[in-house]
Short mmCIF file of C-alpha atoms in Angstrom, two decimals:
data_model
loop_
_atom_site.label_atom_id
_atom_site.label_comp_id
_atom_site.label_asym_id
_atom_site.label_seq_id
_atom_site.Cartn_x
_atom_site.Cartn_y
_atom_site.Cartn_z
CA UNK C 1 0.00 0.00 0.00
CA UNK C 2 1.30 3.63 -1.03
CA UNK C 3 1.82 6.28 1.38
CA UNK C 4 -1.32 8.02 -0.27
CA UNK C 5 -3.35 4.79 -0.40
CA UNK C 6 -2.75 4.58 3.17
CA UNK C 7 -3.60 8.50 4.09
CA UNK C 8 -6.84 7.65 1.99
CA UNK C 9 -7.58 4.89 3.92
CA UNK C 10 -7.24 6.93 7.44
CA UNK C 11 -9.05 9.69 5.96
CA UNK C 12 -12.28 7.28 5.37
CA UNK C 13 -11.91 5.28 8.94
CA UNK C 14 -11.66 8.89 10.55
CA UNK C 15 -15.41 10.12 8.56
CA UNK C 16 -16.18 7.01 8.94
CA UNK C 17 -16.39 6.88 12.93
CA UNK C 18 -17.10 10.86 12.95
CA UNK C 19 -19.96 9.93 11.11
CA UNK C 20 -21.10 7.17 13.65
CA UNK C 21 -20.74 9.74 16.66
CA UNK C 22 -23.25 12.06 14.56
CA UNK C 23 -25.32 9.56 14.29
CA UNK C 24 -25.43 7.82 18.04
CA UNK C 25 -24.80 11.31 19.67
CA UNK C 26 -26.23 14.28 17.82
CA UNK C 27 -23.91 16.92 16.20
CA UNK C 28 -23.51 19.38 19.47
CA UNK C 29 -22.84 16.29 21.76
CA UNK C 30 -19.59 15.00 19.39
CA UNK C 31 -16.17 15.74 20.61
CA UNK C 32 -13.22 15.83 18.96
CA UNK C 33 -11.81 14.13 21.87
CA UNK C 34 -14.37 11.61 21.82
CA UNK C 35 -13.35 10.88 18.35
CA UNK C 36 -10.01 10.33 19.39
CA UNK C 37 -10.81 8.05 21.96
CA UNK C 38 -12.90 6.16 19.56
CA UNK C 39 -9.99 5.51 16.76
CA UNK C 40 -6.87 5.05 18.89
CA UNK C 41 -5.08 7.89 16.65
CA UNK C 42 -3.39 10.84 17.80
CA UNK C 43 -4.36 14.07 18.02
CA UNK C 44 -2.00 14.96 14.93
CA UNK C 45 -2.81 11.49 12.92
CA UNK C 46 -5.88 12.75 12.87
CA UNK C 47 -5.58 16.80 12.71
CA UNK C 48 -3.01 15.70 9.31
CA UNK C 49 -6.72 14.98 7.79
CA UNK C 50 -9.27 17.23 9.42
CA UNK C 51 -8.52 19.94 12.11
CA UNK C 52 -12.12 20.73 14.00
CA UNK C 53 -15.46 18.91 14.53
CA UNK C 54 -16.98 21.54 11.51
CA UNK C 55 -14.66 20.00 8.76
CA UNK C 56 -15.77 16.73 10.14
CA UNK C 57 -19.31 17.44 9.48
CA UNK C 58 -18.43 19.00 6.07
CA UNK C 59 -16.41 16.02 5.11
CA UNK C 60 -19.73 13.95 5.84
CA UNK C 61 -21.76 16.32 3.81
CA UNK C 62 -19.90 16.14 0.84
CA UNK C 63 -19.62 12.39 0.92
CA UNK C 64 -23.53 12.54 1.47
CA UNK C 65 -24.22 12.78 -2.49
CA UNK C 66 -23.12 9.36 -4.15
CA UNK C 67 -23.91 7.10 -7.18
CA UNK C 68 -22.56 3.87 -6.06
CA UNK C 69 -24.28 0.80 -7.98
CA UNK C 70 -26.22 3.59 -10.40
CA UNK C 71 -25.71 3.08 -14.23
CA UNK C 72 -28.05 4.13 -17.08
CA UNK C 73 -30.81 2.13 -17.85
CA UNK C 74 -33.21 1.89 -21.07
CA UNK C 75 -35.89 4.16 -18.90
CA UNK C 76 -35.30 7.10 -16.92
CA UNK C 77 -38.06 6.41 -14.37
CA UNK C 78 -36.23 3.48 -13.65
CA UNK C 79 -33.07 5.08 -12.64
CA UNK C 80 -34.53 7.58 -10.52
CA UNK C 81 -36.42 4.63 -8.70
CA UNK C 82 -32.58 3.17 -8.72
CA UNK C 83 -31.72 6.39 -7.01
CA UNK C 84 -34.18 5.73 -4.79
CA UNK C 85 -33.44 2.16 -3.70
CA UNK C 86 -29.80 2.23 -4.01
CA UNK C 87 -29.59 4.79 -1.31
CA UNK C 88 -32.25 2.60 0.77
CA UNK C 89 -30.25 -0.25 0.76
CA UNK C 90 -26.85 1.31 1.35
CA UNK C 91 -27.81 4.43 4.15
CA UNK C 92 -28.43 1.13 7.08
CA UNK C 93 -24.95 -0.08 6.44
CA UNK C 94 -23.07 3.31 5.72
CA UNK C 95 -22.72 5.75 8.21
CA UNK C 96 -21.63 8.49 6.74
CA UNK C 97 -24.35 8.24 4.57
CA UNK C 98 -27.30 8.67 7.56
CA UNK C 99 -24.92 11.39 9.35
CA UNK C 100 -25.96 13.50 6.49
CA UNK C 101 -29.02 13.02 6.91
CA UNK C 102 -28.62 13.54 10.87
CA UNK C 103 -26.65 16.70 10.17
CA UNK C 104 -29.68 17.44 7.57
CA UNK C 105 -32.91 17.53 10.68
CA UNK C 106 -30.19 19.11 13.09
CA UNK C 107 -31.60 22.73 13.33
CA UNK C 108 -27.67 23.81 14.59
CA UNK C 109 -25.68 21.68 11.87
CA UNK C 110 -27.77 22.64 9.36
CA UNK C 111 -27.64 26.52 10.02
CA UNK C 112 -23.89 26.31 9.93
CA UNK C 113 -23.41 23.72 6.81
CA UNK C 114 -27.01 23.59 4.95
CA UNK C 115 -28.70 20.03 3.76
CA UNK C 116 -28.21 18.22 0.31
CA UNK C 117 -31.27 18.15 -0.69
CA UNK C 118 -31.19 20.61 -2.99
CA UNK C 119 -28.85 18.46 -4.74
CA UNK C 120 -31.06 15.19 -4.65
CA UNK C 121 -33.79 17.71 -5.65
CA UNK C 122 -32.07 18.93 -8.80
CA UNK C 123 -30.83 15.69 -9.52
CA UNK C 124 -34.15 13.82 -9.74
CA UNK C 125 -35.32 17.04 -11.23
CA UNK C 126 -33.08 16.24 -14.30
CA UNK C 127 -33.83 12.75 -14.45
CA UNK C 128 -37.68 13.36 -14.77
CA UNK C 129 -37.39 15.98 -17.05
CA UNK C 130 -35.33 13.75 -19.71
CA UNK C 131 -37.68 11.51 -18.85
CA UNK C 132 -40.81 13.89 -19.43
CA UNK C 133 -38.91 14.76 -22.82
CA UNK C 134 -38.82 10.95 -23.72
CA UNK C 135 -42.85 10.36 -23.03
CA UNK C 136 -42.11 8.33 -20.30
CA UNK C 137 -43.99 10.72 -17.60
CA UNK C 138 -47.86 11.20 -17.59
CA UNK C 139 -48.74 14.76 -18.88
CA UNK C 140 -49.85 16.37 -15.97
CA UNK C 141 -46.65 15.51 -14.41
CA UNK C 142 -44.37 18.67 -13.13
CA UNK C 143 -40.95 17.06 -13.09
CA UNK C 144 -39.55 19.43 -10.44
CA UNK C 145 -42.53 19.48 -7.69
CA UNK C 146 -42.30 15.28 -8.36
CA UNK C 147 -38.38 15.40 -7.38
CA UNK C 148 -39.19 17.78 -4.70
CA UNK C 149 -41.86 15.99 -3.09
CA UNK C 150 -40.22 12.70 -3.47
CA UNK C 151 -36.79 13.62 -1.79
CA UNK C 152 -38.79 14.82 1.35
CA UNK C 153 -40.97 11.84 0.79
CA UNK C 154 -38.09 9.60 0.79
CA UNK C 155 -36.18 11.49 3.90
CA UNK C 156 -39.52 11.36 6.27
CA UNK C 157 -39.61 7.72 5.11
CA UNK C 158 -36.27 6.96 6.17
CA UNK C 159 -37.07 9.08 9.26
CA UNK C 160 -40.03 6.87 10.55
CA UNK C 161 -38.83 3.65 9.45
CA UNK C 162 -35.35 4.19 12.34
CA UNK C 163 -38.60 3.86 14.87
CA UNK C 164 -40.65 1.12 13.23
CA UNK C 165 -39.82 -2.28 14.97
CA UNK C 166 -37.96 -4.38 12.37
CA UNK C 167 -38.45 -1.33 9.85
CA UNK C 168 -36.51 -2.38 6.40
CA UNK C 169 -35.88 1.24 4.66
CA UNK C 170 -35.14 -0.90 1.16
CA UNK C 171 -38.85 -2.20 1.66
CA UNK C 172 -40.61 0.73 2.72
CA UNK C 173 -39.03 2.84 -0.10
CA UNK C 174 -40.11 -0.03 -3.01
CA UNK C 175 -43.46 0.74 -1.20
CA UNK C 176 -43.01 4.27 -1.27
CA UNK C 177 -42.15 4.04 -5.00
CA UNK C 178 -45.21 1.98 -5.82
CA UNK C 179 -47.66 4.37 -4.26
CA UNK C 180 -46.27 7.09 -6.31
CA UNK C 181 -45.34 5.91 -9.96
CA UNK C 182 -48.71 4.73 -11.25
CA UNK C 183 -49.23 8.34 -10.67
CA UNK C 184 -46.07 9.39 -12.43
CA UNK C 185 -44.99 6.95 -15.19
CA UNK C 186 -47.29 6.26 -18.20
CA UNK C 187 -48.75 2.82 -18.40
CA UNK C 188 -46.54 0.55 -20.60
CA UNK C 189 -43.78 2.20 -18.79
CA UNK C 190 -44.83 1.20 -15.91
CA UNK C 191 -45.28 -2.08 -16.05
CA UNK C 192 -41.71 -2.45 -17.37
CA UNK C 193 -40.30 -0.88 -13.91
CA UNK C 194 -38.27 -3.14 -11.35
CA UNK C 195 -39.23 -1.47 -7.72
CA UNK C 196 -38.34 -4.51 -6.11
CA UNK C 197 -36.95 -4.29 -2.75
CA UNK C 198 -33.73 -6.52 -3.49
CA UNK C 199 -32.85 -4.29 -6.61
CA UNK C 200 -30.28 -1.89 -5.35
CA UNK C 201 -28.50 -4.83 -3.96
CA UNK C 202 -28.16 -6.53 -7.20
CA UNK C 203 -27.17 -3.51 -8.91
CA UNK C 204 -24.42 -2.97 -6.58
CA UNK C 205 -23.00 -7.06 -6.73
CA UNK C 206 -23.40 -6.44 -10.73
CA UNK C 207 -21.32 -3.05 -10.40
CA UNK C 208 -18.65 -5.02 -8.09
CA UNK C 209 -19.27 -2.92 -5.18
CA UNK C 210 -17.95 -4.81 -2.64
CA UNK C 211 -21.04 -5.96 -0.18
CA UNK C 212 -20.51 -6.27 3.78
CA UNK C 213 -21.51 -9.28 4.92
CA UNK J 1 -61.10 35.24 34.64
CA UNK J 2 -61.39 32.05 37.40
CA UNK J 3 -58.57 31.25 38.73
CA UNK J 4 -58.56 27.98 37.22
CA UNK J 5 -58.91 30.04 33.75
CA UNK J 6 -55.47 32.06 34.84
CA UNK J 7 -53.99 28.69 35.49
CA UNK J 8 -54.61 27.20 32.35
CA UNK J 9 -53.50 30.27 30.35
CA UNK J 10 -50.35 30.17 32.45
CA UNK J 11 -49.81 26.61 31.47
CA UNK J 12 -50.16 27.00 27.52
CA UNK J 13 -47.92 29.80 27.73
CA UNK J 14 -45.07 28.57 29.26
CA UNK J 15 -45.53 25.63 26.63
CA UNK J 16 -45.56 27.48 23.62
CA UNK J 17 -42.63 29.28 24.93
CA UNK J 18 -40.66 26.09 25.92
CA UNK J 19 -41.99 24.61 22.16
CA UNK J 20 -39.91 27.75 20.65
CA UNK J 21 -36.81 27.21 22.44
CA UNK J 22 -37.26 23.46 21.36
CA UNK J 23 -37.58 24.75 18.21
CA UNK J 24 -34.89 27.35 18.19
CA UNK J 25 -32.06 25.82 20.22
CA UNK J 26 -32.88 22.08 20.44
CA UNK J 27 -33.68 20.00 22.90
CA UNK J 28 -30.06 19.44 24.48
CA UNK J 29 -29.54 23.57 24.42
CA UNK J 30 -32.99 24.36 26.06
CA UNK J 31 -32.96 25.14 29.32
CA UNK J 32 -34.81 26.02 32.27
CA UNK J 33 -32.97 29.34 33.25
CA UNK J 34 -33.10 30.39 29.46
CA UNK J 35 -37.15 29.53 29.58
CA UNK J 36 -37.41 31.56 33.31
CA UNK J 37 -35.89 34.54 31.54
CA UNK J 38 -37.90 34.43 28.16
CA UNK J 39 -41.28 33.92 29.74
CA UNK J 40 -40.60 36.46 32.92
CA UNK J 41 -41.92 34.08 35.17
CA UNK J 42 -40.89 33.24 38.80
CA UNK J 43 -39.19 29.69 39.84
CA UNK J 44 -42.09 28.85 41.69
CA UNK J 45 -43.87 29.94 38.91
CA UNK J 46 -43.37 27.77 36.30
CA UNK J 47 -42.81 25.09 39.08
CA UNK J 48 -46.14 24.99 39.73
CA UNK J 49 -46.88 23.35 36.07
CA UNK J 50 -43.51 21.93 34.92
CA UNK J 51 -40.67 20.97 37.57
CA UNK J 52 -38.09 19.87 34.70
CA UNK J 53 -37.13 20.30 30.80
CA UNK J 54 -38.71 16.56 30.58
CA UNK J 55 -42.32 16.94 31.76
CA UNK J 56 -42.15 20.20 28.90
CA UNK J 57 -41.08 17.98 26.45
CA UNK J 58 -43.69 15.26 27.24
CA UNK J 59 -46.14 18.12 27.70
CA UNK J 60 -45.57 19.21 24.25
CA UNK J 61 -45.58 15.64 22.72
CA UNK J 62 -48.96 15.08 24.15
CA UNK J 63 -50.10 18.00 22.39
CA UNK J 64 -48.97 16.82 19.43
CA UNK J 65 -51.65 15.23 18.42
CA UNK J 66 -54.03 17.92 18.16
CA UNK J 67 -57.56 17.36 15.84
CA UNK J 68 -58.95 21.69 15.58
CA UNK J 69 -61.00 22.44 12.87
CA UNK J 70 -61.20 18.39 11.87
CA UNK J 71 -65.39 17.66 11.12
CA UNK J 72 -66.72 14.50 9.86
CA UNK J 73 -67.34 14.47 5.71
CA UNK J 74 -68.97 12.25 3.41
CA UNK J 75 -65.79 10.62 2.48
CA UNK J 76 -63.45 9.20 5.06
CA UNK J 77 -60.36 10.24 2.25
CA UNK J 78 -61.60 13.67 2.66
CA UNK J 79 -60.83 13.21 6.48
CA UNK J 80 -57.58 11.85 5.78
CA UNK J 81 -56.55 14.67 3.60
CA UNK J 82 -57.96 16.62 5.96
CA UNK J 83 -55.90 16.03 9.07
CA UNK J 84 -52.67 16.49 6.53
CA UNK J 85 -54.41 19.63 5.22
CA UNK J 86 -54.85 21.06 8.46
CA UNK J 87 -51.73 19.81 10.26
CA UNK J 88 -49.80 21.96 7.28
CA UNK J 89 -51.44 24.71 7.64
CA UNK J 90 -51.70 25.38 11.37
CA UNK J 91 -47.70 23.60 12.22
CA UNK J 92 -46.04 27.12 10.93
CA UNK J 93 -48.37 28.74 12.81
CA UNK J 94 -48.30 26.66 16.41
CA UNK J 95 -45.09 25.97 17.72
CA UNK J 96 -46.17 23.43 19.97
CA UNK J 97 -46.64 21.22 16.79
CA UNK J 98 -43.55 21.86 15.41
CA UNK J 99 -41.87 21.05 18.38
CA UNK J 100 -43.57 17.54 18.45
CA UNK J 101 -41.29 17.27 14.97
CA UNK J 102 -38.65 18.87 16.46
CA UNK J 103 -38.37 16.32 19.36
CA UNK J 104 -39.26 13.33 17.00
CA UNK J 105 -36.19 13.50 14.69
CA UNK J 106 -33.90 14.91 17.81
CA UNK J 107 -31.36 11.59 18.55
CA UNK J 108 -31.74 12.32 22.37
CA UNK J 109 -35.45 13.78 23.05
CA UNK J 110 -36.60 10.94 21.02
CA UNK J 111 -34.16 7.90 22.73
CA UNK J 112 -36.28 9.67 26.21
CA UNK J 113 -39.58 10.27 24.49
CA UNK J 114 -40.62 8.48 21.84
CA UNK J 115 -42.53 9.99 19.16
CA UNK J 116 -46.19 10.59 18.58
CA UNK J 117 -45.66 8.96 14.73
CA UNK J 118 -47.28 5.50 15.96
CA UNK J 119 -50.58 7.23 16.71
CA UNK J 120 -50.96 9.99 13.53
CA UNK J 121 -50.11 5.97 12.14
CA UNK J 122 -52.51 4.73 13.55
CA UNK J 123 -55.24 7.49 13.22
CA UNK J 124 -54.78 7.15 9.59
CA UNK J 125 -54.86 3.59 9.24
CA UNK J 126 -58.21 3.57 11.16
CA UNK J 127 -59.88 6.29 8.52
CA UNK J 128 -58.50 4.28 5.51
CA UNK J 129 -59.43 1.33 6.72
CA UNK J 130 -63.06 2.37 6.81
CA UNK J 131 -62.39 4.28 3.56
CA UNK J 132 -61.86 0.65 2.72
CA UNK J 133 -65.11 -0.77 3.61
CA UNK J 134 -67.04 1.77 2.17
CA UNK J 135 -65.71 1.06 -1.11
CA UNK J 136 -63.64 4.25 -1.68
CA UNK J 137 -60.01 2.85 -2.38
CA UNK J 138 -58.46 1.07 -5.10
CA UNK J 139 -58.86 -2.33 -4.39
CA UNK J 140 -54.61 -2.50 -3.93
CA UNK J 141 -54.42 -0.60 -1.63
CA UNK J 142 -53.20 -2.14 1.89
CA UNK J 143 -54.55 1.17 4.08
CA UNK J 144 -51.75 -0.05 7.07
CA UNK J 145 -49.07 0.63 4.51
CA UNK J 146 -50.50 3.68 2.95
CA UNK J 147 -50.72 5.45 6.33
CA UNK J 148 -47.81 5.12 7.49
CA UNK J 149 -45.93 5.85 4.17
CA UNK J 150 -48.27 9.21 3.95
CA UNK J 151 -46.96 9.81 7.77
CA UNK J 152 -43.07 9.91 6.59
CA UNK J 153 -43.82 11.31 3.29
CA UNK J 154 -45.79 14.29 5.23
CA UNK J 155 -42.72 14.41 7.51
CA UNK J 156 -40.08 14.47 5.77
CA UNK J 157 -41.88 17.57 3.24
CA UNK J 158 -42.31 19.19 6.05
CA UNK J 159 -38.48 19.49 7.20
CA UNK J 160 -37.78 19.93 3.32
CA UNK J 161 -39.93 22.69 3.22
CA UNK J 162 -38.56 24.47 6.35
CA UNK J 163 -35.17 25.20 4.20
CA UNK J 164 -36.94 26.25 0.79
CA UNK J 165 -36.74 29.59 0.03
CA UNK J 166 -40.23 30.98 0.49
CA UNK J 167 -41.74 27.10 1.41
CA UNK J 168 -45.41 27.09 1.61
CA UNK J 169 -46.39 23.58 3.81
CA UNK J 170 -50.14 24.15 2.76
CA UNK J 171 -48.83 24.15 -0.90
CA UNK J 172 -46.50 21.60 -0.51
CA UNK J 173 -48.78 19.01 1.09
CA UNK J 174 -51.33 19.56 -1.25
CA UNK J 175 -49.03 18.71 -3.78
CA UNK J 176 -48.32 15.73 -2.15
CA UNK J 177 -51.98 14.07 -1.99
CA UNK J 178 -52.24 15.06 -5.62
CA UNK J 179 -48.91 12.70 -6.46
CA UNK J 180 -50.53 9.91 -3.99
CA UNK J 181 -54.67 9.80 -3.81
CA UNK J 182 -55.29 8.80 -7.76
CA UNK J 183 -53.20 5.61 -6.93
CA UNK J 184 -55.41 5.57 -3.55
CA UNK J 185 -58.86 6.59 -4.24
CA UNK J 186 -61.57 4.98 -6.79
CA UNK J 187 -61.97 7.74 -9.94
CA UNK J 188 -65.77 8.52 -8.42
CA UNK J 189 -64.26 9.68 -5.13
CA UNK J 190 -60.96 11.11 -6.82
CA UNK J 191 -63.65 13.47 -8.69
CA UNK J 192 -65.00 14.65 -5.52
CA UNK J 193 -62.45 15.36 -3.17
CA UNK J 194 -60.80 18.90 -2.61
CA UNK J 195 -57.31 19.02 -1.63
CA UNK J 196 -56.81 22.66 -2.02
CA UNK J 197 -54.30 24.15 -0.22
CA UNK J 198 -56.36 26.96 1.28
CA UNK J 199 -58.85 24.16 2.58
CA UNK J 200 -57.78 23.83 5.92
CA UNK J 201 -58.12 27.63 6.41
CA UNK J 202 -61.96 27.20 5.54
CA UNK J 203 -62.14 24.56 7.32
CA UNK J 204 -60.92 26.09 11.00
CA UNK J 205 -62.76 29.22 10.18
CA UNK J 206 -66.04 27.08 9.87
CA UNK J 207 -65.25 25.32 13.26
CA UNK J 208 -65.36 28.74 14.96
CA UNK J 209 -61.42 28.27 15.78
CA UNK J 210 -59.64 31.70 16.45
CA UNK J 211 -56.97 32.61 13.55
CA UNK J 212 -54.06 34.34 14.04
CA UNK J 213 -53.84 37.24 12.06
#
């Protein structure tokens, strides 16, 4: 392993366990100190990569937005539902992925580093509007409220299914997508669309993402 | 004024005042010496209703659930897009609801509290389910899933909406039944329901409740 492989490596394992404190703790209740206790590195192994609990939280944001397992498919609606259920799958097993969405409801993280979902947003935005463009939507369709809606759809989702006994985000977002597309795709569309809870993870092993066990 | 009267008045006000501090600062930065000084009230005071942060924070959960301006209608979906209707419009307004939120996606306040999501759940379930029975839903639809996806899905709008530039929950929410009842509700019953944004304001005016101006 390189000296930069390495560094890389360090870099990940420190947002990595930042990102875990976020989550268990709450934003204002992380230390820096904590941290340290938490990865056995010293105060300057760890300041070589990020120097305060705010670059932390940036680091997690910016990690936040990711395509993993996504590749273009013959149907636009079916990549935004792979949007959809790709980040349902991976958000229980990656924790810098649900810190972002910790930091997100966190009324003082998110004054001080704002939320992502404006990028989601836009993102689905231009899915559904090559998809409009194609004839794949149903015309009364508004591509932009639909991403909109849907990301804070999604997010309260997510939100409610931490509480739900047993609560499986991948299945309550195939749900989630099947209450919403027969109002959003056309017909023959439609019935041509894989919402299928064990998708994302199958688009991941097909991608070579390497799966925790 | 009875003194029972003064009482109750002094009891709603310290909770709409601890609800904003929820709302402002938290639940882990909201304290008791920051409420004293807000709400000009002696020790003893607010003693005499709440002796700790905890019972304000279960004081405002159990107002969470609140049912103003809510009437029986011909439909049971028009009393399900009701209680959205009228949460959105009245949770800007009333931040004893928001605070219910607030606390609800809060790591800590929820770990001590729980959240009032099981019963809007369950509230929702029970109208769809006799939606159900009365022949108004698509014959798909499973009403236990459906209200508790419309519970996140309401949710997690809601938090979007608090960071959009000029967000409008009334709008937003009626946007959201639109994407969702034509893949709930039988065409007949689609026809007749209204889902307007300004419906809850008609709606609380009718029930003789007082609106802020």
């Amino acid at each position: 392993m390189t000296r930069q492989e390495r560094a890389l490596r360090t870099r990940r394992m420190i947002l990595e366990a930042a990102a875990e404190m976020f989550n268990e703790l709450g934003y204002d209740a992380t230390t820096i100190s904590g941290l340290i206790d938490r990865i056995q590195l010293t105060r300057g192994g760890l300041y070589f990569h990020f120097t305060s609990k705010e670059e932390l939280a940036r680091g997690v944001l910016e990690e936040a937005i990711s395509l993993d397992g996504f590749v273009p498919q013959a149907f636009k609606l079916q990549e935004w539902a792979d949007l959809a259920l790709l980040l349902a799958h991976r958000l229980p097993r990656e924790p810098v992925l649900s810190a972002g969405i910790r930091l997100s409801v966190d009324i003082k993280a998110r004054e001080m580093f704002g939320t992502r979902w404006p990028d989601w947003t836009e993102m689905g935005n231009e899915i559904l509007t090559e998809a409009k463009d194609r004839g794949e939507l149903l015309p009364h369709v508004d591509p932009c409220e639909t991403a909109r809606l849907f990301v804070g759809a999604w997010t309260g989702v997510h939100l409610l299914t931490e509480v739900l006994p047993d609560g499986d985000l991948s299945k309550e977002v195939s749900g989630l997508l099947a209450l919403v597309l027969p109002n959003v795709a056309c017909a023959g569309v439609l019935a041509k669309l894989d919402t299928s809870p064990y998708r994302a993870e199958r688009l991941l092993v097909a991608a070579g993402v390497p799966q925790p066990s």
